[in-house]
Coordinates of C-alpha atoms in Angstrom, one line a residue:
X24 CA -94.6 -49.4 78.4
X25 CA -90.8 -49.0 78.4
X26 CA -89.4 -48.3 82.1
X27 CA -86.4 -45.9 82.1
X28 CA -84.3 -48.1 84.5
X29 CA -83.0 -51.1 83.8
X30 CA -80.6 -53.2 81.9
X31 CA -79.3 -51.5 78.7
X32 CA -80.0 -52.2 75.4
X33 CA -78.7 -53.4 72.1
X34 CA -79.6 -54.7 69.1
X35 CA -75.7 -55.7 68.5
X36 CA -75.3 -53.1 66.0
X37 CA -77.0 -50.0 68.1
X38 CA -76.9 -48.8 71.5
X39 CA -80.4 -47.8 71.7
X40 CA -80.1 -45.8 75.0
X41 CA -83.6 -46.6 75.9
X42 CA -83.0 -47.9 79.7
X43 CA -80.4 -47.1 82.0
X44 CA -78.6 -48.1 84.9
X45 CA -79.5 -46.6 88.3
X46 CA -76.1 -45.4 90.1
X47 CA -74.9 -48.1 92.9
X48 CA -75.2 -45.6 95.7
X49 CA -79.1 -45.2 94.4
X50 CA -79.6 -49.0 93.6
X51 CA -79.0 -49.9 97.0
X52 CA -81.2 -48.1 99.0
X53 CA -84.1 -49.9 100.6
X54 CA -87.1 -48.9 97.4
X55 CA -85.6 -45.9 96.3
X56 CA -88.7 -43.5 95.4
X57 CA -88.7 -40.4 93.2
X58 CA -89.4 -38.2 96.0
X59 CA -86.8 -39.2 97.8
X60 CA -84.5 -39.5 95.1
X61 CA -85.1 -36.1 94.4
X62 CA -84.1 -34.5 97.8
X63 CA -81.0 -36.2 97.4
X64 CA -80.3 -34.6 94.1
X65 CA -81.4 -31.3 95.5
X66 CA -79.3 -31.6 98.3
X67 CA -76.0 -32.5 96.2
X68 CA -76.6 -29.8 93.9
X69 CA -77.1 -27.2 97.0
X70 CA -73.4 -28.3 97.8
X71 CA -72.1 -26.1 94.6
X72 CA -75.0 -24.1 92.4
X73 CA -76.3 -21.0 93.4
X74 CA -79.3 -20.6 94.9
X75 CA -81.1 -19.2 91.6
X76 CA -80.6 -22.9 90.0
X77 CA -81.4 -24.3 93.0
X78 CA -84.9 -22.8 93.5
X79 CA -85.2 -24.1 89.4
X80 CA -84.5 -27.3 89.8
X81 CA -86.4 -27.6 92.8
X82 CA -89.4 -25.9 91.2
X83 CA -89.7 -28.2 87.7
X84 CA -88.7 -31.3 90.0
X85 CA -92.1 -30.4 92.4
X86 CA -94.0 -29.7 89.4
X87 CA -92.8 -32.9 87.7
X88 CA -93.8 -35.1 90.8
X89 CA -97.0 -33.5 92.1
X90 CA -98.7 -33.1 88.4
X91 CA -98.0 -37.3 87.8
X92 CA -98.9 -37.9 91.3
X93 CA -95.3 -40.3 91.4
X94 CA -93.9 -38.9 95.0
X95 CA -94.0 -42.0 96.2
X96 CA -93.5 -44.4 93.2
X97 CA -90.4 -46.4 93.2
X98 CA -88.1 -45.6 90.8
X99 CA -87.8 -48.8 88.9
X100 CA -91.5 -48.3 88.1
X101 CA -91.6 -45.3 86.7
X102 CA -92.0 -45.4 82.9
X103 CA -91.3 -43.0 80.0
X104 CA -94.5 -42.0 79.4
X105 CA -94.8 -40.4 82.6
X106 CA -92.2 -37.6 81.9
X107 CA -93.6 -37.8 77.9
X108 CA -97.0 -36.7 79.4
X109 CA -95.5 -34.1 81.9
X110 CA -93.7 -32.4 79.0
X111 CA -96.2 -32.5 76.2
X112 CA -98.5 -31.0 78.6
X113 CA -96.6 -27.9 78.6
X114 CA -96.1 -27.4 75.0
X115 CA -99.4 -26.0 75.2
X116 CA -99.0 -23.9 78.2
X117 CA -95.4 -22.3 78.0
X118 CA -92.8 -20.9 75.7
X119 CA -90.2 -22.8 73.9
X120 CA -87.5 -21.9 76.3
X121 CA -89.0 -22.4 79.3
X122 CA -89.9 -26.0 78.2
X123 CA -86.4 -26.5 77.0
X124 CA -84.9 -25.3 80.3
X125 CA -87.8 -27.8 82.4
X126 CA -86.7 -30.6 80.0
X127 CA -83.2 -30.0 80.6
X128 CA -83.7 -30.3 84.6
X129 CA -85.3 -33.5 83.9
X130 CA -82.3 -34.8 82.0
X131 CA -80.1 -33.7 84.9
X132 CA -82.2 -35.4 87.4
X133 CA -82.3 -39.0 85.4
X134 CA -78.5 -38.3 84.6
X135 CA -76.9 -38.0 88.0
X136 CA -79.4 -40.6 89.3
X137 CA -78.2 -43.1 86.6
X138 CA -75.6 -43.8 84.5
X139 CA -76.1 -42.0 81.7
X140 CA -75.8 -38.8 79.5
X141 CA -78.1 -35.3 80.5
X142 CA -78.4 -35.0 76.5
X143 CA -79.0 -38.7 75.8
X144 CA -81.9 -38.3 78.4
X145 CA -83.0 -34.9 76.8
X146 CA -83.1 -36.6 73.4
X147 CA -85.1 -39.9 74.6
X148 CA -87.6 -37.1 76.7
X149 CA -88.3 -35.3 73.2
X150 CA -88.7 -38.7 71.8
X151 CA -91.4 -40.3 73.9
X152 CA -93.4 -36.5 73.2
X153 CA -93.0 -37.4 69.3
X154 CA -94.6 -40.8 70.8
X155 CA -97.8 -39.3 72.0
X156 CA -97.9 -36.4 69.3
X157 CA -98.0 -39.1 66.6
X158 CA -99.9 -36.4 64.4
X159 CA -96.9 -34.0 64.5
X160 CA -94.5 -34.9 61.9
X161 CA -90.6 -35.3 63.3
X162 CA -89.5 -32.1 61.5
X163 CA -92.0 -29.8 63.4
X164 CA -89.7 -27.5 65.4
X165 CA -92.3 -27.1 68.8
X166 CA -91.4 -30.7 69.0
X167 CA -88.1 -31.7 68.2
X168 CA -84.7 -29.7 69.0
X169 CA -82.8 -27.2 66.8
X170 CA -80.3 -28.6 64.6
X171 CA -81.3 -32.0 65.7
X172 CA -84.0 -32.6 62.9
X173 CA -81.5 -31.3 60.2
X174 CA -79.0 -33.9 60.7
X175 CA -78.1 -35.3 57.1
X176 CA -79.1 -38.9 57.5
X177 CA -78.3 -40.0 54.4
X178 CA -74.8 -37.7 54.3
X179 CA -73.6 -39.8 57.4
X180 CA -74.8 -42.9 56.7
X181 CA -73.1 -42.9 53.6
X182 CA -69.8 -41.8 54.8
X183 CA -70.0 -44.2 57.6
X184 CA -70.3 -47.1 54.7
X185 CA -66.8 -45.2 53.1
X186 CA -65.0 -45.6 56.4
X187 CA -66.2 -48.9 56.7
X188 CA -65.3 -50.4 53.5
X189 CA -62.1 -47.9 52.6
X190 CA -60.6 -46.3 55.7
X191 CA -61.5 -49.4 58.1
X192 CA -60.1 -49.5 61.9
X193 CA -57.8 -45.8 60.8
X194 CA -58.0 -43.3 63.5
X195 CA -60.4 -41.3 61.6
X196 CA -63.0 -44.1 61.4
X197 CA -62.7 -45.4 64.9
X198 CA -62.8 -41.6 65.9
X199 CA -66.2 -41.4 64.1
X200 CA -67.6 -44.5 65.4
X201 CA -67.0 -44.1 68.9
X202 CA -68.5 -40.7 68.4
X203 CA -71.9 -41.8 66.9
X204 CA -71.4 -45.5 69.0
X205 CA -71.1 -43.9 72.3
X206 CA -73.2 -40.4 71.5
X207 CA -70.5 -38.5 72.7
X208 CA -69.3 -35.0 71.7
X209 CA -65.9 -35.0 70.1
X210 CA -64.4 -33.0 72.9
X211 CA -65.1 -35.6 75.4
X212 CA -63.7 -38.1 72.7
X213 CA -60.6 -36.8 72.4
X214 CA -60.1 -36.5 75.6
X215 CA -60.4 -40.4 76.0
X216 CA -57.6 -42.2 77.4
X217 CA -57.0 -45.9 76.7
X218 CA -57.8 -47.0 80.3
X219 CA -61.0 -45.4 79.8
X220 CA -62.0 -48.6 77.4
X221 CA -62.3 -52.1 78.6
X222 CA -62.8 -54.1 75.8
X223 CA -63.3 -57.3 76.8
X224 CA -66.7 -55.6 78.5
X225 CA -67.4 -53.4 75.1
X226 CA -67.7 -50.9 77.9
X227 CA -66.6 -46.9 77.7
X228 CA -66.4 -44.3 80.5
X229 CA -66.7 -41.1 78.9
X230 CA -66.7 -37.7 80.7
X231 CA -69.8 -35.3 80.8
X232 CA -68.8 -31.6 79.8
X233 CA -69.8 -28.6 82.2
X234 CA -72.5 -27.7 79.7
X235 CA -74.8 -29.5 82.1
X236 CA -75.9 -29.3 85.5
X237 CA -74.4 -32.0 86.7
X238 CA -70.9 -31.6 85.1
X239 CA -71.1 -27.8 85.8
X240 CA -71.5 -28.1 89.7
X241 CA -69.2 -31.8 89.7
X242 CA -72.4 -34.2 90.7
X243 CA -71.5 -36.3 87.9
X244 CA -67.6 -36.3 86.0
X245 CA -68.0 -39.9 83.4
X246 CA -70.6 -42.0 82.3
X247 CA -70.5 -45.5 81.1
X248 CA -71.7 -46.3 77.8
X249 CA -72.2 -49.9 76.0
X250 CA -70.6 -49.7 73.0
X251 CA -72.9 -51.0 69.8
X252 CA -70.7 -54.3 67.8
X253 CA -69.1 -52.2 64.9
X254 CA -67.3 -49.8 67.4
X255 CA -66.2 -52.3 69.6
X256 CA -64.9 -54.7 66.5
X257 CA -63.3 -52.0 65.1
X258 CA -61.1 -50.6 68.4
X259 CA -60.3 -54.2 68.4
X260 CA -58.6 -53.9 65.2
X261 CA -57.4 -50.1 65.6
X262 CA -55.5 -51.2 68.9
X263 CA -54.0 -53.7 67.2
X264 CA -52.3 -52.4 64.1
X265 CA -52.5 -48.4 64.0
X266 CA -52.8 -47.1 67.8
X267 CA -49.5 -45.9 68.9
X268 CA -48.5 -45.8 72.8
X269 CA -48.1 -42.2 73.8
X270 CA -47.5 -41.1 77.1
X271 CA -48.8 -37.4 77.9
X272 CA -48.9 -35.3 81.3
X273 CA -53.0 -36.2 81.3
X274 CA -52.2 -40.4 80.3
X275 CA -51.9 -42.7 77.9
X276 CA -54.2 -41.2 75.0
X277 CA -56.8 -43.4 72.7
X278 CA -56.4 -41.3 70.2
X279 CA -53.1 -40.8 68.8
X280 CA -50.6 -39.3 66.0
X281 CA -46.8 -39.8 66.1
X282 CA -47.0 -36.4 67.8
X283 CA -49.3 -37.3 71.0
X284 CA -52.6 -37.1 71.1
X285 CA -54.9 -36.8 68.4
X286 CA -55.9 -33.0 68.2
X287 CA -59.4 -31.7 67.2
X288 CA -58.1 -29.5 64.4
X289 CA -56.6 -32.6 62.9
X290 CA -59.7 -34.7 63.2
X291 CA -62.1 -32.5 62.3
X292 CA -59.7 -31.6 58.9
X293 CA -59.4 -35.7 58.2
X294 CA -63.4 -36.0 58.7
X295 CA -63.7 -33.3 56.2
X296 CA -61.3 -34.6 53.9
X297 CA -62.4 -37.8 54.1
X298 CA -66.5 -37.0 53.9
X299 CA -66.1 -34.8 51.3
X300 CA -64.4 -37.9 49.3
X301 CA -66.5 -40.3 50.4
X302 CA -70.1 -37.8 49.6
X303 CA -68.2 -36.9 46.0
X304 CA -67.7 -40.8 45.1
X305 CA -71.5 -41.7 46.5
X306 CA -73.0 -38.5 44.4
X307 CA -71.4 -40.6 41.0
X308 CA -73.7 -43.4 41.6
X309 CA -76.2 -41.9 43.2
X310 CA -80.3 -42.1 42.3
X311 CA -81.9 -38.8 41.8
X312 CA -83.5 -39.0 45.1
X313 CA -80.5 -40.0 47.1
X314 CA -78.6 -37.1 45.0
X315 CA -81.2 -34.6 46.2
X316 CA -80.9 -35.4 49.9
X317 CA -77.0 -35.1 49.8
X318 CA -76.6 -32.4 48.0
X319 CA -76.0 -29.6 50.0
X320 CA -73.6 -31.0 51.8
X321 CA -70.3 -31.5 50.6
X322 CA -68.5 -32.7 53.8
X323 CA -69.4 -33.1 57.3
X324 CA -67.8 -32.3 61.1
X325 CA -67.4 -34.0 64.5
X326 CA -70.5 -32.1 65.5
X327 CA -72.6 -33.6 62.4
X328 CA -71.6 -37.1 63.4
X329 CA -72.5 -36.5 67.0
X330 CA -76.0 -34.7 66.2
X331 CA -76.2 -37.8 64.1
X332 CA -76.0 -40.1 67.2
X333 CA -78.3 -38.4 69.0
X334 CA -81.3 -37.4 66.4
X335 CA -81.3 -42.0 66.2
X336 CA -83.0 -41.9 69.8
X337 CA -85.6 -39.8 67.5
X338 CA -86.3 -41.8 64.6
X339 CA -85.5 -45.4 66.9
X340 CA -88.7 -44.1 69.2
X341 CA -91.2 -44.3 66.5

């Protein structure tokens, strides 16, 4: 059974998201367990939430470690499964929302104790209960998120293929790579600054927006992702012949135009441009079948490409 901590992995092509690294402060305690673990994330958030998320947190956490008996199990031991079997038990016992809130505490617990994303955690959770509800078919909403299982696969695959082979290393394609490459929302990509990327490590630190727990009460600000081969190969490229050096009050940007940096209005109008080209010249030579999956949608956004990202830890678990 797959642990949740340890070394990242990668099939050169995908970041698969499946293990993570524990944080250094974390890693070098003397056999960190989960209890203890825990308290220390309880007592960190206690420095900034109120005491309504507090009392929460501290309530699914106690549930979480009492029901799986794991108080005293060392973190590097503990296995998927065990939060898989934790939450598939209460899809039987509780509403929709109060699962999705108990999931989401998870996700904030694994997250500021590793380095990693509260929604990439969420999405691998949902995955391993897909795992052990292998009757339940992927698009049965008590099982997998809203909007997630309505991604248009085939829509973003194929433009991914246009960018590849027409737009390669422009900002647009880069844009969209890093978003699906590092599963990161377009906000927090353009945001990116070119210190943020070392890549001689294919390494990214990307920022985690206030949306979760650990953003909102500043447990966690960045992550660091490993980008998958065909982001990495083209930033190479993108550095190299269309990035251009702008300085701004908030540092050098990634993402640029001869203006400064690259604005989401302007990305989000070039992915729709550009999608809506690339879906029109697929629908041509499409088969009837591929023709019936794309067509409702004539062009995609930033969101689409990041739901996209993140609905792979989905189909990847199976």
């Amino acid at each position: 059974m797959q642990t949740i901590f340890g070394p990242a992995q990668t099939d050169g092509n995908n970041y698969r998201g499946c293990q993570h690294q524990l944080r250094p402060d974390v890693a070098d305690q003397d056999s960190p367990t989960v209890r203890s673990s825990v308290n220390t994330y309880l007592n960190m958030l206690s420095q900034q939430a109120p005491r309504s998320t507090i009392t929460s947190h501290k309530n699914t956490l106690t549930s979480f470690i009492d029901a799986q008996d794991i108080g005293e199990t060392l973190l590097t031991q503990i296995d998927t499964a065990v939060v898989g079997d934790f939450v598939s038990t209460m899809l039987a016992n509780k509403s929709r929302q109060t699962i999705e809130g108990e999931v989401s505490t998870l996700a904030n617990f694994f997250a500021y104790i590793s380095e990693s994303s509260p929604k990439v955690v969420e999405m691998e959770i949902w995955a391993e209960c897909i795992n052990q509800q292998s009757a339940v078919e992927t698009e049965n909403p008590e099982v997998i998120p809203e909007n997630i299982g309505k991604v248009p696969q085939t829509a973003v695959t194929t433009y991914l293929d246009y960018l590849r082979s027409s737009a390669y290393a422009t900002c647009t394609h880069v844009f969209a790579e890093v978003v699906i490459g590092a599963r990161a929302q377009p906000t927090l990509v353009q945001q990116l600054n070119r210190g943020d990327l070392n890549i001689e490590t294919g390494q990214l630190e990307v920022g985690i927006t206030d949306t979760h727990a650990v953003g909102q009460y500043n447990l966690r600000s960045s992550r660091t992702v490993a980008l998958p081969s065909p982001c990495i190969h083209s930033l190479e490229t993108y550095l190299k012949y269309e990035h251009t050096i702008q300085k701004t009050e908030n540092g050098e940007p990634l993402f640029t135009t001869q203006r400064g940096r690259l604005s989401l209005s302007y990305v989000r109008r070039r992915i729709r441009d550009t999608s809506e080209t690339a879906l029109q010249h697929a629908r041509r030579k499409a088969t009837r079948q591929d023709l019936k999956q794309q067509s409702q949608y004539r062009h995609l956004t930033p969101k689409t490409l990041w739901q996209y990202s993140l609905a792979q830890l989905l189909i990847t678990s199976q």
